[in-house]
Amino acid sequence: MALHPNFLDGTANEKNYVYISYIFSGPAGSSPSGIFYTNKLVRFTFSGGVLGSPVLISSLPGSSDHNSQRMIIAPCDTGVGKYLFYASGDMGSGQFGNRTRPNNAQTVSNLEGKILRFNLDTAGGVPWIPTSNPFSTTSPVWAVGMRNNQGFAFDSTLKILYGSSHGAYSDDEINIIEPRKNYGHPLVIGYADGNYNADTTVANTRVSAGAPYTDNNGISSCPPISNEQNRMNTINANAAISGAYKGPLFSAYATPRATIQSTWTTNPGNANWYSEAWSGLDIYQNKMIPGWGKSLVAAGLKWGRLLRLKLSPSGTKTLPSNLDSLNTSDTITYFQSTNRYRDLAFTPNGKDIFLIMDNSSATSGPGVGNPIVPACPGCVIKYSFLGYNDAGGFSTISKSTPVTSGALNTVCNQGTSVTIDGSNNFLWVPITGPDGNIMAEIHAMGQSLGLVTSSFYQHSGPTRITGGGSRYLNRNITITPTVTSFATPVKVRLYITKAEFDSLAADPLGGITSGITQLKVLKNNDPCGSAIGSITTVFNPTNTLLADLQQGANGYVLQINVPSFSSFYFAANNITLPFQLISFTGSLKNNNTTTLLKWKTTNEISTSHFIIERSGDAQNFEQIGRVTAVGNSSSESNYTYNDLDVPGLQLQNIFYRLKMFDASGTYRYSNIIRVTLPDIQSEMTISPNPAVTDVNASIISAGDCDAEWQIIDMAGRVLLKNFVSLKKGKNQLSINMSQLASGSYYLQIKGACIDLKDKFQKL
């Protein structure tokens, strides 16, 4: 089944089409050797909660085996337009009840063993067939040489279509599906590496795709492999007719043939060979699970597990990869069970994985547990990623998970937002960076922290230095939870790269003489920024062994216990700025129209200037002024600044802070002070007036409350209304009136803290 891209999207171009493929009927009358059925591909319209008005796209070949029928709607590699891709299996030709049925995977004019491409409707070609298809303007064939493609996944960024296919013996394949390519079946199995080469003159050594060429069931319709390299060369020699050969992105158990043959005799519980039988396929493109970003994940039928393959940035290699022509990375296994995983899907939040199980242990071939009854036949199961278990006080995150990297020398890189509550406050909850790799982990020790936001700054170049000459690492991390008060300290793990540490260690003034065990974590109340801004508190890591500190070959992790969160820096020693702020105060003057700010410093060394910042909520500050510092003085220095904009702010409370710079550009923040104004009166100003399409109201509220606004005509009728939450002070309200006729109207707003009404014109 597949859904149209505009399915139930609420737009004018909404197309509530559901595409379904199913086995329709058996053969009528006599037929060639084999078990023949007809598959149909139908487009239904979804309306009123039911499917109706089916439109027949095509009658397709079917069988008792290897029907595939998997579909996906995706653009082609140009990214222009969307099409329905349909996998048609080889109908099991050459094995079991279809042993003598002709194998047509290499026959372009036949739809068996192919990837087909259809239009989403009848526009733009022969009904349902795009005229731009690669082999013929009247054929749906997109690619040939497929055995049994059971899964599709599409990378919307790289415009790559992936397919998972059942291979003969042990070589299940992950392929990149491209137009006019030949994927080798039944002439090449997995990589064209010669594993299945055989002497065709000796009957008992001849091997074909899916079964020995001869056995007590007769001769297979699949030809003997003979020599895979020669078969590949033959395909390429006929590329003008049936497409050039394209090997798999990844082939499972690509081991020497002798090993595979040994496996056949020692592993009879899986039909005498190792095989995963990948079915559903998806690509993980979220950031919530560390290291999973840009990974293909396949649902396995034979062993009841998911298998994950990490992709290279180009999407054309699996990692880690050799430098040769073959990908030799290992699969990573999850959720091992006695079930058969038919399909999987990720939710948009990146945390949840849905799996659907076969109802039988023997559908489309034997499973690893056959004839064991599945643990959950026909189930749909949701797994949710919550974090990592604790082992001996440390996280069980894989040491192979890379440390995050982001934009350099520009802005703070945003980390993922996570929620720590009763579901995961006993686990190590990871925070990842923009690339989906690990930035930090938090173990809340059973305490709920609410929503946790984060960011990090990454500097490139010489190791950073304060005005006082202290060196510190080229990365700092800021973590901000909703809940800031903890009953007991919280554990946090902070990740840095080996290159960042090596740069600090190489600096003669970096203070590192004996390796990573000398590095400390420095904490202060800075917001995330490019340089350290205030005096820090030093924390010694609790993981003191080199093995605990290392994160793979290219990273380190420092674990500490903290009483609160803010910004974290890394250095060999604690850091202080070369001056001291003695006091910072604010008061009203001139009939409450001006705020007088005063501050006093001492022991200034190379102090540059002060930036005065103002806020209405103590969270979002803006610069309102600058004062030059004395610069160098061992005695006390006094400063003042007058904020003349107080009347226009219409705020009950105004917050101020100082951003204090030394000559090197290093800065720190002062404490935040509050200036409270007398009670304010509610008022409303409408603009523009007259208005054309939108009317904007600037509302000053005497308090916090919910209010209802109404647009009322001159006859007293309410034409538009809605609710709005007002905060004490200045609020903005915008109302679209394009549906109203020209004329005079009233805007009225009423609530516990406000009751105002004003007249305006609509042009």
mmCIF file of C-alpha atoms in Angstrom, residues 321-502:
data_model
loop_
_atom_site.group_PDB
_atom_site.id
_atom_site.type_symbol
_atom_site.label_atom_id
_atom_site.label_comp_id
_atom_site.label_asym_id
_atom_site.label_seq_id
_atom_site.Cartn_x
_atom_site.Cartn_y
_atom_site.Cartn_z
ATOM 1 C CA SER A 321 33.906 0.910 4.524
ATOM 2 C CA ASN A 322 37.009 -0.423 2.844
ATOM 3 C CA LEU A 323 38.747 1.621 0.214
ATOM 4 C CA ASP A 324 38.140 -1.102 -2.342
ATOM 5 C CA SER A 325 35.054 -1.568 -4.503
ATOM 6 C CA LEU A 326 33.116 -3.561 -1.896
ATOM 7 C CA ASN A 327 31.330 -2.362 1.210
ATOM 8 C CA THR A 328 32.270 -4.664 4.063
ATOM 9 C CA SER A 329 30.624 -2.953 7.019
ATOM 10 C CA ASP A 330 28.816 -5.047 9.599
ATOM 11 C CA THR A 331 25.148 -4.834 10.363
ATOM 12 C CA ILE A 332 24.031 -3.729 13.836
ATOM 13 C CA THR A 333 21.231 -5.805 15.346
ATOM 14 C CA TYR A 334 18.243 -4.634 17.423
ATOM 15 C CA PHE A 335 15.172 -6.262 19.011
ATOM 16 C CA GLN A 336 16.195 -9.894 18.500
ATOM 17 C CA SER A 337 13.134 -12.144 18.877
ATOM 18 C CA THR A 338 11.432 -15.247 17.508
ATOM 19 C CA ASN A 339 9.148 -13.060 15.388
ATOM 20 C CA ARG A 340 9.362 -12.304 11.689
ATOM 21 C CA TYR A 341 9.601 -8.551 11.151
ATOM 22 C CA ARG A 342 7.688 -7.734 7.972
ATOM 23 C CA ASP A 343 7.869 -3.937 8.004
ATOM 24 C CA LEU A 344 8.939 -0.932 10.076
ATOM 25 C CA ALA A 345 8.318 2.812 10.261
ATOM 26 C CA PHE A 346 9.758 5.735 12.225
ATOM 27 C CA THR A 347 7.601 8.470 13.725
ATOM 28 C CA PRO A 348 8.495 12.126 13.020
ATOM 29 C CA ASN A 349 9.726 12.628 16.602
ATOM 30 C CA GLY A 350 12.645 10.288 15.897
ATOM 31 C CA LYS A 351 12.071 8.341 19.133
ATOM 32 C CA ASP A 352 9.439 5.771 18.168
ATOM 33 C CA ILE A 353 9.780 2.733 15.894
ATOM 34 C CA PHE A 354 6.770 0.699 14.778
ATOM 35 C CA LEU A 355 7.266 -2.951 13.777
ATOM 36 C CA ILE A 356 4.738 -5.304 12.220
ATOM 37 C CA MET A 357 5.092 -9.075 12.578
ATOM 38 C CA ASP A 358 4.117 -11.894 10.266
ATOM 39 C CA ASN A 359 1.240 -14.002 11.508
ATOM 40 C CA SER A 360 3.149 -17.189 10.647
ATOM 41 C CA SER A 361 6.652 -18.473 11.259
ATOM 42 C CA ALA A 362 6.950 -19.903 7.762
ATOM 43 C CA THR A 363 5.553 -17.222 5.419
ATOM 44 C CA SER A 364 7.650 -16.990 2.241
ATOM 45 C CA GLY A 365 10.134 -19.539 3.486
ATOM 46 C CA PRO A 366 11.414 -20.943 6.771
ATOM 47 C CA GLY A 367 12.411 -18.724 9.657
ATOM 48 C CA VAL A 368 15.187 -19.221 12.152
ATOM 49 C CA GLY A 369 12.690 -20.531 14.694
ATOM 50 C CA ASN A 370 10.554 -22.579 12.303
ATOM 51 C CA PRO A 371 8.481 -24.459 13.366
ATOM 52 C CA ILE A 372 8.518 -22.455 16.638
ATOM 53 C CA VAL A 373 5.329 -20.411 16.977
ATOM 54 C CA PRO A 374 6.041 -16.644 16.757
ATOM 55 C CA ALA A 375 6.070 -14.828 20.081
ATOM 56 C CA CYS A 376 3.695 -12.150 18.794
ATOM 57 C CA PRO A 377 2.014 -13.292 15.555
ATOM 58 C CA GLY A 378 0.369 -10.517 13.557
ATOM 59 C CA CYS A 379 1.311 -7.830 16.088
ATOM 60 C CA VAL A 380 2.187 -4.195 15.615
ATOM 61 C CA ILE A 381 4.702 -3.179 18.291
ATOM 62 C CA LYS A 382 6.025 0.272 19.176
ATOM 63 C CA TYR A 383 9.513 0.688 20.600
ATOM 64 C CA SER A 384 10.421 4.095 22.084
ATOM 65 C CA PHE A 385 13.986 5.265 22.555
ATOM 66 C CA LEU A 386 14.332 6.642 26.108
ATOM 67 C CA GLY A 387 18.096 6.623 26.733
ATOM 68 C CA TYR A 388 20.896 4.313 27.826
ATOM 69 C CA ASN A 389 21.137 2.064 30.863
ATOM 70 C CA ASP A 390 23.607 2.809 33.629
ATOM 71 C CA ALA A 391 26.413 0.322 34.203
ATOM 72 C CA GLY A 392 28.665 0.934 37.183
ATOM 73 C CA GLY A 393 27.842 4.632 37.155
ATOM 74 C CA PHE A 394 28.570 5.071 33.436
ATOM 75 C CA SER A 395 26.421 5.189 30.329
ATOM 76 C CA THR A 396 26.193 2.131 28.088
ATOM 77 C CA ILE A 397 26.240 4.243 24.910
ATOM 78 C CA SER A 398 28.373 2.647 22.208
ATOM 79 C CA LYS A 399 31.969 3.829 22.159
ATOM 80 C CA SER A 400 31.689 3.936 18.358
ATOM 81 C CA THR A 401 29.132 6.782 18.462
ATOM 82 C CA PRO A 402 30.898 9.863 17.025
ATOM 83 C CA VAL A 403 31.144 13.194 18.850
ATOM 84 C CA THR A 404 29.011 15.916 17.251
ATOM 85 C CA SER A 405 30.410 18.687 15.096
ATOM 86 C CA GLY A 406 28.723 21.820 13.785
ATOM 87 C CA ALA A 407 29.298 25.202 12.204
ATOM 88 C CA LEU A 408 32.659 26.705 13.154
ATOM 89 C CA ASN A 409 33.417 30.213 14.433
ATOM 90 C CA THR A 410 29.952 31.549 13.661
ATOM 91 C CA VAL A 411 26.966 30.801 15.863
ATOM 92 C CA CYS A 412 26.044 28.410 18.610
ATOM 93 C CA ASN A 413 24.935 25.069 17.209
ATOM 94 C CA GLN A 414 21.580 23.932 18.560
ATOM 95 C CA GLY A 415 21.316 20.531 20.192
ATOM 96 C CA THR A 416 18.229 18.381 20.291
ATOM 97 C CA SER A 417 15.577 19.271 22.857
ATOM 98 C CA VAL A 418 14.783 16.372 25.171
ATOM 99 C CA THR A 419 12.272 15.870 27.958
ATOM 100 C CA ILE A 420 13.429 14.208 31.172
ATOM 101 C CA ASP A 421 10.517 12.965 33.257
ATOM 102 C CA GLY A 422 9.350 9.829 35.041
ATOM 103 C CA SER A 423 9.820 7.742 31.885
ATOM 104 C CA ASN A 424 13.587 8.272 31.591
ATOM 105 C CA ASN A 425 14.967 10.066 34.658
ATOM 106 C CA PHE A 426 16.675 6.845 35.737
ATOM 107 C CA LEU A 427 18.510 6.490 32.394
ATOM 108 C CA TRP A 428 21.333 8.324 30.638
ATOM 109 C CA VAL A 429 19.369 10.623 28.300
ATOM 110 C CA PRO A 430 21.476 11.700 25.300
ATOM 111 C CA ILE A 431 21.582 15.111 23.650
ATOM 112 C CA THR A 432 22.773 15.215 20.061
ATOM 113 C CA GLY A 433 24.022 17.976 17.787
ATOM 114 C CA PRO A 434 22.869 19.044 14.312
ATOM 115 C CA ASP A 435 24.527 15.989 12.741
ATOM 116 C CA GLY A 436 22.770 13.549 15.099
ATOM 117 C CA ASN A 437 25.984 12.622 16.897
ATOM 118 C CA ILE A 438 26.528 12.786 20.648
ATOM 119 C CA MET A 439 26.997 16.101 22.485
ATOM 120 C CA ALA A 440 26.055 15.306 26.097
ATOM 121 C CA GLU A 441 24.149 12.895 28.350
ATOM 122 C CA ILE A 442 22.205 13.551 31.543
ATOM 123 C CA HIS A 443 21.374 11.107 34.328
ATOM 124 C CA ALA A 444 18.821 12.969 36.450
ATOM 125 C CA MET A 445 19.128 10.561 39.397
ATOM 126 C CA GLY A 446 15.371 9.992 39.426
ATOM 127 C CA GLN A 447 14.496 13.708 39.242
ATOM 128 C CA SER A 448 12.336 15.244 36.499
ATOM 129 C CA LEU A 449 14.008 18.160 34.704
ATOM 130 C CA GLY A 450 11.252 18.914 32.174
ATOM 131 C CA LEU A 451 12.209 20.169 28.709
ATOM 132 C CA VAL A 452 15.974 20.468 28.298
ATOM 133 C CA THR A 453 17.434 22.688 25.560
ATOM 134 C CA SER A 454 21.087 22.841 24.606
ATOM 135 C CA SER A 455 23.692 24.338 22.301
ATOM 136 C CA PHE A 456 27.435 24.326 21.762
ATOM 137 C CA TYR A 457 30.023 26.628 20.240
ATOM 138 C CA GLN A 458 32.883 25.171 18.228
ATOM 139 C CA HIS A 459 35.959 27.268 17.514
ATOM 140 C CA SER A 460 38.448 26.505 14.758
ATOM 141 C CA GLY A 461 41.964 27.843 14.906
ATOM 142 C CA PRO A 462 44.447 28.478 17.723
ATOM 143 C CA THR A 463 43.335 27.484 21.213
ATOM 144 C CA ARG A 464 41.188 30.213 22.771
ATOM 145 C CA ILE A 465 42.761 32.504 25.351
ATOM 146 C CA THR A 466 41.322 34.886 27.978
ATOM 147 C CA GLY A 467 42.564 38.421 28.607
ATOM 148 C CA GLY A 468 44.442 37.055 31.590
ATOM 149 C CA GLY A 469 46.307 34.584 29.406
ATOM 150 C CA SER A 470 44.433 31.392 30.347
ATOM 151 C CA ARG A 471 43.999 28.799 27.562
ATOM 152 C CA TYR A 472 40.796 26.791 27.232
ATOM 153 C CA LEU A 473 39.345 24.237 24.823
ATOM 154 C CA ASN A 474 37.808 25.235 21.494
ATOM 155 C CA ARG A 475 34.361 23.922 22.500
ATOM 156 C CA ASN A 476 31.836 25.007 25.114
ATOM 157 C CA ILE A 477 28.439 23.477 25.846
ATOM 158 C CA THR A 478 25.321 25.107 27.305
ATOM 159 C CA ILE A 479 22.476 23.047 28.815
ATOM 160 C CA THR A 480 19.250 24.616 30.089
ATOM 161 C CA PRO A 481 16.545 22.513 31.805
ATOM 162 C CA THR A 482 13.082 23.805 32.702
ATOM 163 C CA VAL A 483 13.501 22.636 36.295
ATOM 164 C CA THR A 484 16.543 24.332 37.805
ATOM 165 C CA SER A 485 16.386 23.206 41.434
ATOM 166 C CA PHE A 486 17.556 19.665 42.247
ATOM 167 C CA ALA A 487 17.303 17.770 45.524
ATOM 168 C CA THR A 488 20.533 15.931 44.715
ATOM 169 C CA PRO A 489 23.301 16.610 42.178
ATOM 170 C CA VAL A 490 22.708 15.471 38.611
ATOM 171 C CA LYS A 491 25.194 13.489 36.527
ATOM 172 C CA VAL A 492 26.225 14.891 33.157
ATOM 173 C CA ARG A 493 28.572 13.581 30.464
ATOM 174 C CA LEU A 494 30.125 16.160 28.096
ATOM 175 C CA TYR A 495 31.693 15.098 24.798
ATOM 176 C CA ILE A 496 34.637 16.720 23.003
ATOM 177 C CA THR A 497 36.703 15.686 19.986
ATOM 178 C CA LYS A 498 40.244 14.351 20.150
ATOM 179 C CA ALA A 499 41.352 17.099 17.743
ATOM 180 C CA GLU A 500 40.104 19.780 20.151
ATOM 181 C CA PHE A 501 41.961 18.236 23.058
ATOM 182 C CA ASP A 502 45.127 17.716 20.996
#
